PDB file of C-alpha atoms and ligand atoms in Angstrom:
ATOM      1  CA  UNK A   7     -31.370 -36.758  78.939  1.00  0.00           C
ATOM      2  CA  UNK A   8     -29.818 -39.981  80.218  1.00  0.00           C
ATOM      3  CA  UNK A   9     -26.356 -40.989  81.300  1.00  0.00           C
ATOM      4  CA  UNK A  10     -24.350 -43.973  80.034  1.00  0.00           C
ATOM      5  CA  UNK A  11     -26.305 -46.390  82.202  1.00  0.00           C
ATOM      6  CA  UNK A  12     -29.516 -45.197  80.572  1.00  0.00           C
ATOM      7  CA  UNK A  13     -30.872 -43.628  83.743  1.00  0.00           C
ATOM      8  CA  UNK A  14     -31.691 -39.983  84.301  1.00  0.00           C
ATOM      9  CA  UNK A  15     -29.229 -37.711  86.004  1.00  0.00           C
ATOM     10  CA  UNK A  16     -30.508 -36.210  89.272  1.00  0.00           C
ATOM     11  CA  UNK A  17     -29.880 -32.630  88.175  1.00  0.00           C
ATOM     12  CA  UNK A  18     -29.393 -31.349  84.670  1.00  0.00           C
ATOM     13  CA  UNK A  19     -29.539 -27.721  83.656  1.00  0.00           C
ATOM     14  CA  UNK A  20     -28.793 -26.810  80.060  1.00  0.00           C
ATOM     15  CA  UNK A  21     -28.331 -23.301  78.718  1.00  0.00           C
ATOM     16  CA  UNK A  22     -30.739 -21.895  81.301  1.00  0.00           C
ATOM     17  CA  UNK A  23     -31.734 -18.287  80.879  1.00  0.00           C
ATOM     18  CA  UNK A  24     -34.018 -16.392  83.203  1.00  0.00           C
ATOM     19  CA  UNK A  25     -34.992 -12.748  83.457  1.00  0.00           C
ATOM     20  CA  UNK A  26     -36.929 -10.843  86.075  1.00  0.00           C
ATOM     21  CA  UNK A  27     -38.555  -8.163  83.943  1.00  0.00           C
ATOM     22  CA  UNK A  28     -35.835  -6.852  81.701  1.00  0.00           C
ATOM     23  CA  UNK A  29     -33.067  -7.920  84.068  1.00  0.00           C
ATOM     24  CA  UNK A  30     -31.445 -11.133  82.850  1.00  0.00           C
ATOM     25  CA  UNK A  31     -30.097 -13.032  85.851  1.00  0.00           C
ATOM     26  CA  UNK A  32     -29.216 -16.414  84.353  1.00  0.00           C
ATOM     27  CA  UNK A  33     -27.480 -16.309  80.993  1.00  0.00           C
ATOM     28  CA  UNK A  34     -26.950 -19.797  79.693  1.00  0.00           C
ATOM     29  CA  UNK A  35     -26.264 -21.700  82.902  1.00  0.00           C
ATOM     30  CA  UNK A  36     -25.109 -25.313  82.544  1.00  0.00           C
ATOM     31  CA  UNK A  37     -25.050 -27.566  85.592  1.00  0.00           C
ATOM     32  CA  UNK A  38     -24.981 -31.335  85.739  1.00  0.00           C
ATOM     33  CA  UNK A  39     -24.792 -33.189  89.027  1.00  0.00           C
ATOM     34  CA  UNK A  40     -24.126 -36.915  89.224  1.00  0.00           C
ATOM     35  CA  UNK A  41     -25.905 -39.368  91.527  1.00  0.00           C
ATOM     36  CA  UNK A  42     -24.607 -39.188  95.077  1.00  0.00           C
ATOM     37  CA  UNK A  43     -22.561 -36.063  94.442  1.00  0.00           C
ATOM     38  CA  UNK A  44     -22.405 -33.046  96.780  1.00  0.00           C
ATOM     39  CA  UNK A  45     -22.158 -29.861  94.737  1.00  0.00           C
ATOM     40  CA  UNK A  46     -21.550 -26.478  96.364  1.00  0.00           C
ATOM     41  CA  UNK A  47     -22.751 -23.498  94.346  1.00  0.00           C
ATOM     42  CA  UNK A  48     -20.945 -20.311  95.278  1.00  0.00           C
ATOM     43  CA  UNK A  49     -21.326 -16.773  94.017  1.00  0.00           C
ATOM     44  CA  UNK A  50     -21.801 -13.220  95.200  1.00  0.00           C
ATOM     45  CA  UNK A  51     -25.055 -11.738  96.450  1.00  0.00           C
ATOM     46  CA  UNK A  52     -27.523 -11.482  93.605  1.00  0.00           C
ATOM     47  CA  UNK A  53     -25.558 -13.822  91.332  1.00  0.00           C
ATOM     48  CA  UNK A  54     -28.628 -15.997  90.729  1.00  0.00           C
ATOM     49  CA  UNK A  55     -28.017 -18.943  93.053  1.00  0.00           C
ATOM     50  CA  UNK A  56     -31.486 -18.955  94.630  1.00  0.00           C
ATOM     51  CA  UNK A  57     -32.983 -18.327  91.193  1.00  0.00           C
ATOM     52  CA  UNK A  58     -31.280 -21.508  89.990  1.00  0.00           C
ATOM     53  CA  UNK A  59     -32.911 -23.419  92.861  1.00  0.00           C
ATOM     54  CA  UNK A  60     -36.263 -21.808  92.005  1.00  0.00           C
ATOM     55  CA  UNK A  61     -35.952 -23.126  88.454  1.00  0.00           C
ATOM     56  CA  UNK A  62     -35.260 -26.650  89.749  1.00  0.00           C
ATOM     57  CA  UNK A  63     -38.285 -26.344  92.038  1.00  0.00           C
ATOM     58  CA  UNK A  64     -40.519 -25.168  89.196  1.00  0.00           C
ATOM     59  CA  UNK A  65     -41.202 -21.845  90.932  1.00  0.00           C
ATOM     60  CA  UNK A  66     -39.984 -19.953  87.884  1.00  0.00           C
ATOM     61  CA  UNK A  67     -40.081 -20.935  84.234  1.00  0.00           C
ATOM     62  CA  UNK A  68     -36.914 -20.611  82.152  1.00  0.00           C
ATOM     63  CA  UNK A  69     -36.910 -17.921  79.475  1.00  0.00           C
ATOM     64  CA  UNK A  70     -35.015 -20.509  77.448  1.00  0.00           C
ATOM     65  CA  UNK A  71     -32.953 -23.616  78.026  1.00  0.00           C
ATOM     66  CA  UNK A  72     -33.962 -26.650  80.022  1.00  0.00           C
ATOM     67  CA  UNK A  73     -34.004 -27.932  83.555  1.00  0.00           C
ATOM     68  CA  UNK A  74     -34.469 -31.516  84.617  1.00  0.00           C
ATOM     69  CA  UNK A  75     -34.772 -33.241  87.992  1.00  0.00           C
ATOM     70  CA  UNK A  76     -34.394 -37.008  87.756  1.00  0.00           C
ATOM     71  CA  UNK A  77     -35.514 -36.707  84.143  1.00  0.00           C
ATOM     72  CA  UNK A  78     -38.593 -34.607  84.956  1.00  0.00           C
ATOM     73  CA  UNK A  79     -39.057 -31.027  83.742  1.00  0.00           C
ATOM     74  CA  UNK A  80     -40.168 -28.892  86.707  1.00  0.00           C
ATOM     75  CA  UNK A  81     -41.442 -26.153  84.388  1.00  0.00           C
ATOM     76  CA  UNK A  82     -44.032 -28.450  82.811  1.00  0.00           C
ATOM     77  CA  UNK A  83     -44.483 -31.043  85.544  1.00  0.00           C
ATOM     78  CA  UNK A  84     -43.769 -29.267  88.852  1.00  0.00           C
ATOM     79  CA  UNK A  85     -45.612 -31.702  91.103  1.00  0.00           C
ATOM     80  CA  UNK A  86     -43.795 -34.753  89.814  1.00  0.00           C
ATOM     81  CA  UNK A  87     -40.471 -32.886  89.906  1.00  0.00           C
ATOM     82  CA  UNK A  88     -41.045 -31.738  93.489  1.00  0.00           C
ATOM     83  CA  UNK A  89     -41.803 -35.315  94.483  1.00  0.00           C
ATOM     84  CA  UNK A  90     -38.135 -36.032  93.669  1.00  0.00           C
ATOM     85  CA  UNK A  91     -36.866 -33.120  95.738  1.00  0.00           C
ATOM     86  CA  UNK A  92     -36.437 -31.942  99.259  1.00  0.00           C
ATOM     87  CA  UNK A  93     -35.801 -28.227  99.562  1.00  0.00           C
ATOM     88  CA  UNK A  94     -34.317 -26.731 102.689  1.00  0.00           C
ATOM     89  CA  UNK A  95     -34.490 -22.929 102.580  1.00  0.00           C
ATOM     90  CA  UNK A  96     -32.406 -20.720 104.800  1.00  0.00           C
ATOM     91  CA  UNK A  97     -35.095 -20.643 107.425  1.00  0.00           C
ATOM     92  CA  UNK A  98     -36.956 -23.910 107.647  1.00  0.00           C
ATOM     93  CA  UNK A  99     -40.731 -23.470 107.861  1.00  0.00           C
ATOM     94  CA  UNK A 100     -42.270 -25.819 110.402  1.00  0.00           C
ATOM     95  CA  UNK A 101     -45.493 -25.724 112.385  1.00  0.00           C
ATOM     96  CA  UNK A 102     -44.407 -24.222 115.680  1.00  0.00           C
ATOM     97  CA  UNK A 103     -47.289 -25.637 117.688  1.00  0.00           C
ATOM     98  CA  UNK A 104     -46.478 -29.191 116.567  1.00  0.00           C
ATOM     99  CA  UNK A 105     -43.701 -31.407 117.880  1.00  0.00           C
ATOM    100  CA  UNK A 106     -40.813 -32.616 115.707  1.00  0.00           C
ATOM    101  CA  UNK A 107     -42.554 -35.963 115.202  1.00  0.00           C
ATOM    102  CA  UNK A 108     -45.888 -34.330 114.449  1.00  0.00           C
ATOM    103  CA  UNK A 109     -44.271 -32.025 111.907  1.00  0.00           C
ATOM    104  CA  UNK A 110     -42.737 -35.011 110.142  1.00  0.00           C
ATOM    105  CA  UNK A 111     -46.007 -36.884 110.210  1.00  0.00           C
ATOM    106  CA  UNK A 112     -47.859 -33.889 108.821  1.00  0.00           C
ATOM    107  CA  UNK A 113     -45.380 -33.137 106.027  1.00  0.00           C
ATOM    108  CA  UNK A 114     -45.119 -36.801 105.070  1.00  0.00           C
ATOM    109  CA  UNK A 115     -48.902 -36.861 104.750  1.00  0.00           C
ATOM    110  CA  UNK A 116     -48.746 -33.752 102.545  1.00  0.00           C
ATOM    111  CA  UNK A 117     -46.120 -35.443 100.402  1.00  0.00           C
ATOM    112  CA  UNK A 118     -48.370 -38.512 100.289  1.00  0.00           C
ATOM    113  CA  UNK A 119     -45.438 -40.550 101.544  1.00  0.00           C
ATOM    114  CA  UNK A 120     -45.990 -43.709 103.546  1.00  0.00           C
ATOM    115  CA  UNK A 121     -45.798 -42.764 107.193  1.00  0.00           C
ATOM    116  CA  UNK A 122     -45.787 -44.571 110.428  1.00  0.00           C
ATOM    117  CA  UNK A 123     -44.015 -43.159 113.412  1.00  0.00           C
ATOM    118  CA  UNK A 124     -42.120 -46.308 114.220  1.00  0.00           C
ATOM    119  CA  UNK A 125     -41.146 -47.440 110.743  1.00  0.00           C
ATOM    120  CA  UNK A 126     -40.332 -44.162 109.051  1.00  0.00           C
ATOM    121  CA  UNK A 127     -40.164 -41.219 111.417  1.00  0.00           C
ATOM    122  CA  UNK A 128     -38.047 -42.712 114.214  1.00  0.00           C
ATOM    123  CA  UNK A 129     -35.239 -43.968 111.950  1.00  0.00           C
ATOM    124  CA  UNK A 130     -35.150 -40.619 110.157  1.00  0.00           C
ATOM    125  CA  UNK A 131     -34.921 -38.624 113.398  1.00  0.00           C
ATOM    126  CA  UNK A 132     -32.260 -41.048 114.601  1.00  0.00           C
ATOM    127  CA  UNK A 133     -30.265 -40.643 111.396  1.00  0.00           C
ATOM    128  CA  UNK A 134     -30.131 -36.865 111.674  1.00  0.00           C
ATOM    129  CA  UNK A 135     -29.120 -36.988 115.319  1.00  0.00           C
ATOM    130  CA  UNK A 136     -31.962 -34.977 116.783  1.00  0.00           C
ATOM    131  CA  UNK A 137     -31.695 -35.681 120.534  1.00  0.00           C
ATOM    132  CA  UNK A 138     -34.399 -38.078 121.663  1.00  0.00           C
ATOM    133  CA  UNK A 139     -35.717 -35.686 124.292  1.00  0.00           C
ATOM    134  CA  UNK A 140     -36.555 -33.214 121.519  1.00  0.00           C
ATOM    135  CA  UNK A 141     -38.627 -35.571 119.387  1.00  0.00           C
ATOM    136  CA  UNK A 142     -41.836 -34.868 121.265  1.00  0.00           C
ATOM    137  CA  UNK A 143     -41.166 -31.214 121.950  1.00  0.00           C
ATOM    138  CA  UNK A 144     -42.862 -28.396 120.101  1.00  0.00           C
ATOM    139  CA  UNK A 145     -40.445 -27.011 117.512  1.00  0.00           C
ATOM    140  CA  UNK A 146     -41.167 -23.407 118.515  1.00  0.00           C
ATOM    141  CA  UNK A 147     -38.132 -23.495 120.807  1.00  0.00           C
ATOM    142  CA  UNK A 148     -35.832 -25.230 118.319  1.00  0.00           C
ATOM    143  CA  UNK A 149     -32.576 -23.643 117.159  1.00  0.00           C
ATOM    144  CA  UNK A 150     -31.852 -23.221 113.464  1.00  0.00           C
ATOM    145  CA  UNK A 151     -29.670 -26.352 113.540  1.00  0.00           C
ATOM    146  CA  UNK A 152     -32.451 -28.416 115.111  1.00  0.00           C
ATOM    147  CA  UNK A 153     -34.995 -27.173 112.576  1.00  0.00           C
ATOM    148  CA  UNK A 154     -32.657 -28.192 109.791  1.00  0.00           C
ATOM    149  CA  UNK A 155     -32.357 -31.638 111.291  1.00  0.00           C
ATOM    150  CA  UNK A 156     -36.132 -31.961 111.169  1.00  0.00           C
ATOM    151  CA  UNK A 157     -36.146 -30.803 107.525  1.00  0.00           C
ATOM    152  CA  UNK A 158     -33.460 -33.282 106.563  1.00  0.00           C
ATOM    153  CA  UNK A 159     -35.177 -36.064 108.497  1.00  0.00           C
ATOM    154  CA  UNK A 160     -38.199 -35.331 106.310  1.00  0.00           C
ATOM    155  CA  UNK A 161     -36.051 -35.643 103.184  1.00  0.00           C
ATOM    156  CA  UNK A 162     -34.659 -38.983 104.390  1.00  0.00           C
ATOM    157  CA  UNK A 163     -38.115 -40.257 105.337  1.00  0.00           C
ATOM    158  CA  UNK A 164     -39.435 -39.327 101.880  1.00  0.00           C
ATOM    159  CA  UNK A 165     -36.528 -41.141 100.205  1.00  0.00           C
ATOM    160  CA  UNK A 166     -36.124 -38.342  97.694  1.00  0.00           C
ATOM    161  CA  UNK A 167     -33.147 -38.622  95.349  1.00  0.00           C
ATOM    162  CA  UNK A 168     -32.311 -34.897  95.368  1.00  0.00           C
ATOM    163  CA  UNK A 169     -31.731 -32.417  98.188  1.00  0.00           C
ATOM    164  CA  UNK A 170     -31.554 -28.656  97.524  1.00  0.00           C
ATOM    165  CA  UNK A 171     -30.151 -26.432 100.261  1.00  0.00           C
ATOM    166  CA  UNK A 172     -30.058 -22.638 100.255  1.00  0.00           C
ATOM    167  CA  UNK A 173     -27.422 -21.218 102.603  1.00  0.00           C
ATOM    168  CA  UNK A 174     -27.936 -23.975 105.149  1.00  0.00           C
ATOM    169  CA  UNK A 175     -25.085 -23.010 107.461  1.00  0.00           C
ATOM    170  CA  UNK A 176     -25.569 -19.252 107.576  1.00  0.00           C
ATOM    171  CA  UNK A 177     -26.067 -18.345 111.204  1.00  0.00           C
ATOM    172  CA  UNK A 178     -24.942 -21.720 112.531  1.00  0.00           C
ATOM    173  CA  UNK A 179     -22.093 -21.789 115.035  1.00  0.00           C
ATOM    174  CA  UNK A 180     -18.993 -23.808 114.068  1.00  0.00           C
ATOM    175  CA  UNK A 181     -20.070 -26.881 115.973  1.00  0.00           C
ATOM    176  CA  UNK A 182     -23.571 -26.872 114.488  1.00  0.00           C
ATOM    177  CA  UNK A 183     -22.008 -26.295 111.067  1.00  0.00           C
ATOM    178  CA  UNK A 184     -19.783 -29.341 111.514  1.00  0.00           C
ATOM    179  CA  UNK A 185     -22.776 -31.400 112.607  1.00  0.00           C
ATOM    180  CA  UNK A 186     -24.681 -30.148 109.600  1.00  0.00           C
ATOM    181  CA  UNK A 187     -21.865 -31.141 107.259  1.00  0.00           C
ATOM    182  CA  UNK A 188     -21.837 -34.660 108.709  1.00  0.00           C
ATOM    183  CA  UNK A 189     -25.590 -34.716 108.287  1.00  0.00           C
ATOM    184  CA  UNK A 190     -25.498 -34.039 104.577  1.00  0.00           C
ATOM    185  CA  UNK A 191     -22.837 -36.726 104.257  1.00  0.00           C
ATOM    186  CA  UNK A 192     -25.329 -39.085 105.892  1.00  0.00           C
ATOM    187  CA  UNK A 193     -27.833 -38.096 103.220  1.00  0.00           C
ATOM    188  CA  UNK A 194     -25.210 -38.576 100.504  1.00  0.00           C
ATOM    189  CA  UNK A 195     -24.371 -42.029 101.880  1.00  0.00           C
ATOM    190  CA  UNK A 196     -28.026 -42.833 101.268  1.00  0.00           C
ATOM    191  CA  UNK A 197     -27.541 -42.015  97.585  1.00  0.00           C
ATOM    192  CA  UNK A 198     -29.092 -38.553  97.859  1.00  0.00           C
ATOM    193  CA  UNK A 199     -27.669 -36.033  95.394  1.00  0.00           C
ATOM    194  CA  UNK A 200     -27.077 -32.660  97.006  1.00  0.00           C
ATOM    195  CA  UNK A 201     -26.966 -29.135  95.600  1.00  0.00           C
ATOM    196  CA  UNK A 202     -25.929 -26.714  98.315  1.00  0.00           C
ATOM    197  CA  UNK A 203     -25.959 -22.970  97.720  1.00  0.00           C
ATOM    198  CA  UNK A 204     -23.584 -21.389 100.174  1.00  0.00           C
ATOM    199  CA  UNK A 205     -21.288 -18.533 101.111  1.00  0.00           C
ATOM    200  CA  UNK A 206     -19.610 -20.815 103.639  1.00  0.00           C
ATOM    201  CA  UNK A 207     -16.247 -21.698 102.123  1.00  0.00           C
ATOM    202  CA  UNK A 208     -15.232 -23.914 105.041  1.00  0.00           C
ATOM    203  CA  UNK A 209     -18.316 -26.068 104.602  1.00  0.00           C
ATOM    204  CA  UNK A 210     -17.838 -26.234 100.853  1.00  0.00           C
ATOM    205  CA  UNK A 211     -14.248 -27.348 101.346  1.00  0.00           C
ATOM    206  CA  UNK A 212     -15.351 -29.824 104.003  1.00  0.00           C
ATOM    207  CA  UNK A 213     -18.123 -31.642 102.162  1.00  0.00           C
ATOM    208  CA  UNK A 214     -18.372 -30.754  98.494  1.00  0.00           C
ATOM    209  CA  UNK A 215     -17.208 -33.041  95.727  1.00  0.00           C
ATOM    210  CA  UNK A 216     -17.389 -30.151  93.310  1.00  0.00           C
ATOM    211  CA  UNK A 217     -17.596 -26.405  93.727  1.00  0.00           C
ATOM    212  CA  UNK A 218     -19.054 -24.121  91.085  1.00  0.00           C
ATOM    213  CA  UNK A 219     -18.740 -20.328  90.915  1.00  0.00           C
ATOM    214  CA  UNK A 220     -21.761 -18.527  89.530  1.00  0.00           C
ATOM    215  CA  UNK A 221     -21.037 -15.152  87.957  1.00  0.00           C
ATOM    216  CA  UNK A 222     -22.567 -13.216  85.082  1.00  0.00           C
ATOM    217  CA  UNK A 223     -25.394 -15.728  84.932  1.00  0.00           C
ATOM    218  CA  UNK A 224     -23.204 -18.729  84.249  1.00  0.00           C
ATOM    219  CA  UNK A 225     -21.029 -21.247  86.047  1.00  0.00           C
ATOM    220  CA  UNK A 226     -17.818 -19.409  85.462  1.00  0.00           C
ATOM    221  CA  UNK A 227     -15.574 -22.060  86.923  1.00  0.00           C
ATOM    222  CA  UNK A 228     -15.888 -25.505  88.435  1.00  0.00           C
ATOM    223  CA  UNK A 229     -13.416 -27.196  90.755  1.00  0.00           C
ATOM    224  CA  UNK A 230     -13.471 -30.879  91.612  1.00  0.00           C
ATOM    225  CA  UNK A 231     -12.216 -32.266  94.904  1.00  0.00           C
ATOM    226  CA  UNK A 232      -8.983 -34.101  94.498  1.00  0.00           C
ATOM    227  CA  UNK A 233      -8.487 -37.360  96.317  1.00  0.00           C
ATOM    228  CA  UNK A 234      -6.467 -37.311  99.483  1.00  0.00           C
ATOM    229  CA  UNK A 235      -6.162 -34.976 102.412  1.00  0.00           C
ATOM    230  CA  UNK A 236      -6.048 -31.615 100.635  1.00  0.00           C
ATOM    231  CA  UNK A 237      -9.405 -31.709  98.897  1.00  0.00           C
ATOM    232  CA  UNK A 238      -9.705 -28.022  98.150  1.00  0.00           C
ATOM    233  CA  UNK A 239      -7.311 -25.271  99.052  1.00  0.00           C
ATOM    234  CA  UNK A 240      -9.182 -22.743 101.178  1.00  0.00           C
ATOM    235  CA  UNK A 241      -6.876 -19.848 100.344  1.00  0.00           C
ATOM    236  CA  UNK A 242      -7.282 -20.417  96.619  1.00  0.00           C
ATOM    237  CA  UNK A 243     -11.033 -20.605  96.996  1.00  0.00           C
ATOM    238  CA  UNK A 244     -11.126 -17.494  99.103  1.00  0.00           C
ATOM    239  CA  UNK A 245      -9.062 -15.546  96.605  1.00  0.00           C
ATOM    240  CA  UNK A 246     -11.244 -16.819  93.782  1.00  0.00           C
ATOM    241  CA  UNK A 247     -14.391 -15.890  95.661  1.00  0.00           C
ATOM    242  CA  UNK A 248     -13.419 -12.319  96.320  1.00  0.00           C
ATOM    243  CA  UNK A 249     -12.404 -11.930  92.702  1.00  0.00           C
ATOM    244  CA  UNK A 250      -8.658 -11.876  93.163  1.00  0.00           C
ATOM    245  CA  UNK A 251      -6.495 -13.450  90.496  1.00  0.00           C
ATOM    246  CA  UNK A 252      -5.521 -16.964  91.512  1.00  0.00           C
ATOM    247  CA  UNK A 253      -1.914 -17.864  90.806  1.00  0.00           C
ATOM    248  CA  UNK A 254      -1.650 -20.865  88.515  1.00  0.00           C
TER     249      UNK A 254
HETATM  250  N1  LIG B 324     -38.808 -12.301  92.415  1.00  0.00           N
HETATM  251  C1  LIG B 324     -37.888 -11.451  91.953  1.00  0.00           C
HETATM  252  N2  LIG B 324     -38.256 -10.367  91.232  1.00  0.00           N
HETATM  253  C2  LIG B 324     -37.333  -9.520  90.740  1.00  0.00           C
HETATM  254  N3  LIG B 324     -36.015  -9.660  90.901  1.00  0.00           N
HETATM  255  C3  LIG B 324     -35.595 -10.725  91.605  1.00  0.00           C
HETATM  256  C4  LIG B 324     -36.511 -11.675  92.165  1.00  0.00           C
HETATM  257  N4  LIG B 324     -35.795 -12.630  92.801  1.00  0.00           N
HETATM  258  C5  LIG B 324     -34.504 -12.287  92.654  1.00  0.00           C
HETATM  259  N5  LIG B 324     -34.376 -11.153  91.937  1.00  0.00           N
HETATM  260  C6  LIG B 324     -33.111 -10.509  91.566  1.00  0.00           C
HETATM  261  O1  LIG B 324     -32.362 -11.416  90.793  1.00  0.00           O
HETATM  262  C7  LIG B 324     -30.991 -11.399  91.147  1.00  0.00           C
HETATM  263  C8  LIG B 324     -30.563 -12.789  91.594  1.00  0.00           C
HETATM  264  O2  LIG B 324     -31.238 -13.108  92.778  1.00  0.00           O
HETATM  265  P1  LIG B 324     -30.970 -14.441  93.587  1.00  0.00           P
HETATM  266  O3  LIG B 324     -31.872 -14.409  94.751  1.00  0.00           O
HETATM  267  O4  LIG B 324     -31.071 -15.628  92.683  1.00  0.00           O
HETATM  268  O5  LIG B 324     -29.457 -14.230  94.013  1.00  0.00           O
HETATM  269  P2  LIG B 324     -28.539 -15.090  94.983  1.00  0.00           P
HETATM  270  O6  LIG B 324     -27.337 -15.527  94.213  1.00  0.00           O
HETATM  271  O7  LIG B 324     -29.343 -16.166  95.626  1.00  0.00           O
HETATM  272  O8  LIG B 324     -28.086 -13.997  96.042  1.00  0.00           O
HETATM  273  P3  LIG B 324     -27.855 -14.075  97.647  1.00  0.00           P
HETATM  274  O9  LIG B 324     -26.467 -14.595  97.847  1.00  0.00           O
HETATM  275  O10 LIG B 324     -27.971 -12.652  98.079  1.00  0.00           O
HETATM  276  O11 LIG B 324     -28.916 -14.946  98.227  1.00  0.00           O
HETATM  277  C9  LIG B 324     -30.852 -10.344  92.218  1.00  0.00           C
HETATM  278  O12 LIG B 324     -30.460  -9.145  91.603  1.00  0.00           O
HETATM  279  C10 LIG B 324     -32.251 -10.202  92.772  1.00  0.00           C
HETATM  280  O13 LIG B 324     -32.478  -8.914  93.244  1.00  0.00           O
HETATM  281 MG1  LIG B 325     -29.987 -16.497  97.539  1.00  0.00          MG
END
């Protein structure tokens, strides 16, 4: 499906249903994310957030409904869909015996992306703010925050239009979380569209343009950031998240 300008939307999920065995997890999920938007997907444990990412990645096939990444159906064309995506799972898998630069070089080669340390890798590592002294260090000693920087540098170096993040800030300290939030804004400023699954309300309030609540297999409610200082009200979100009635 295309938008008004005739181009494909980065993420489009229509009436998505998915079951594991006889357990239906997604029950008609609709999710559309516009170019350059940061969308935070919230929901309790087991709500189906990671399953939604798996559908976008082509790891699972919908029982019914449709999923599209930049106009490509990951269920039928997973390789082409994944070429549009960078996926950052909760724990980033890197080759521990390789340095940060070597990891980028290796993964860029796997992605068949053009790669040259000076032209592609250095600007990407600069953009994510990985300290220079760490570039040529083995990643085995890297913290979670540093590993995420490497993963996002890879996304920037690949110039993918869509970034999927699964609980990126869980286990990060407040400072690393703030750095991470600035980092995804850097990606957004480069026209990357971001879907972030999270339980971290502060981060969602900080960076998201829209927040969606997943419950009973659907996006039960969506909130859009208002312009101005008070983008989202944390107390309202918190009450909503724990299932309390939110005063109108
Ligand atoms: N491969 C699988 N086989 C069977 N059941 C699964 C599988 N993956 C997930 N599930 C189940 O589907 C439901 C949704 O799982 P999912 O991982 O999408 O939830 P989630 O919203 O990401 O939760 P969390 O916040 O705990 O990460 C859960 O009940 C889970 O146990
Ligand atoms: Mg999950």
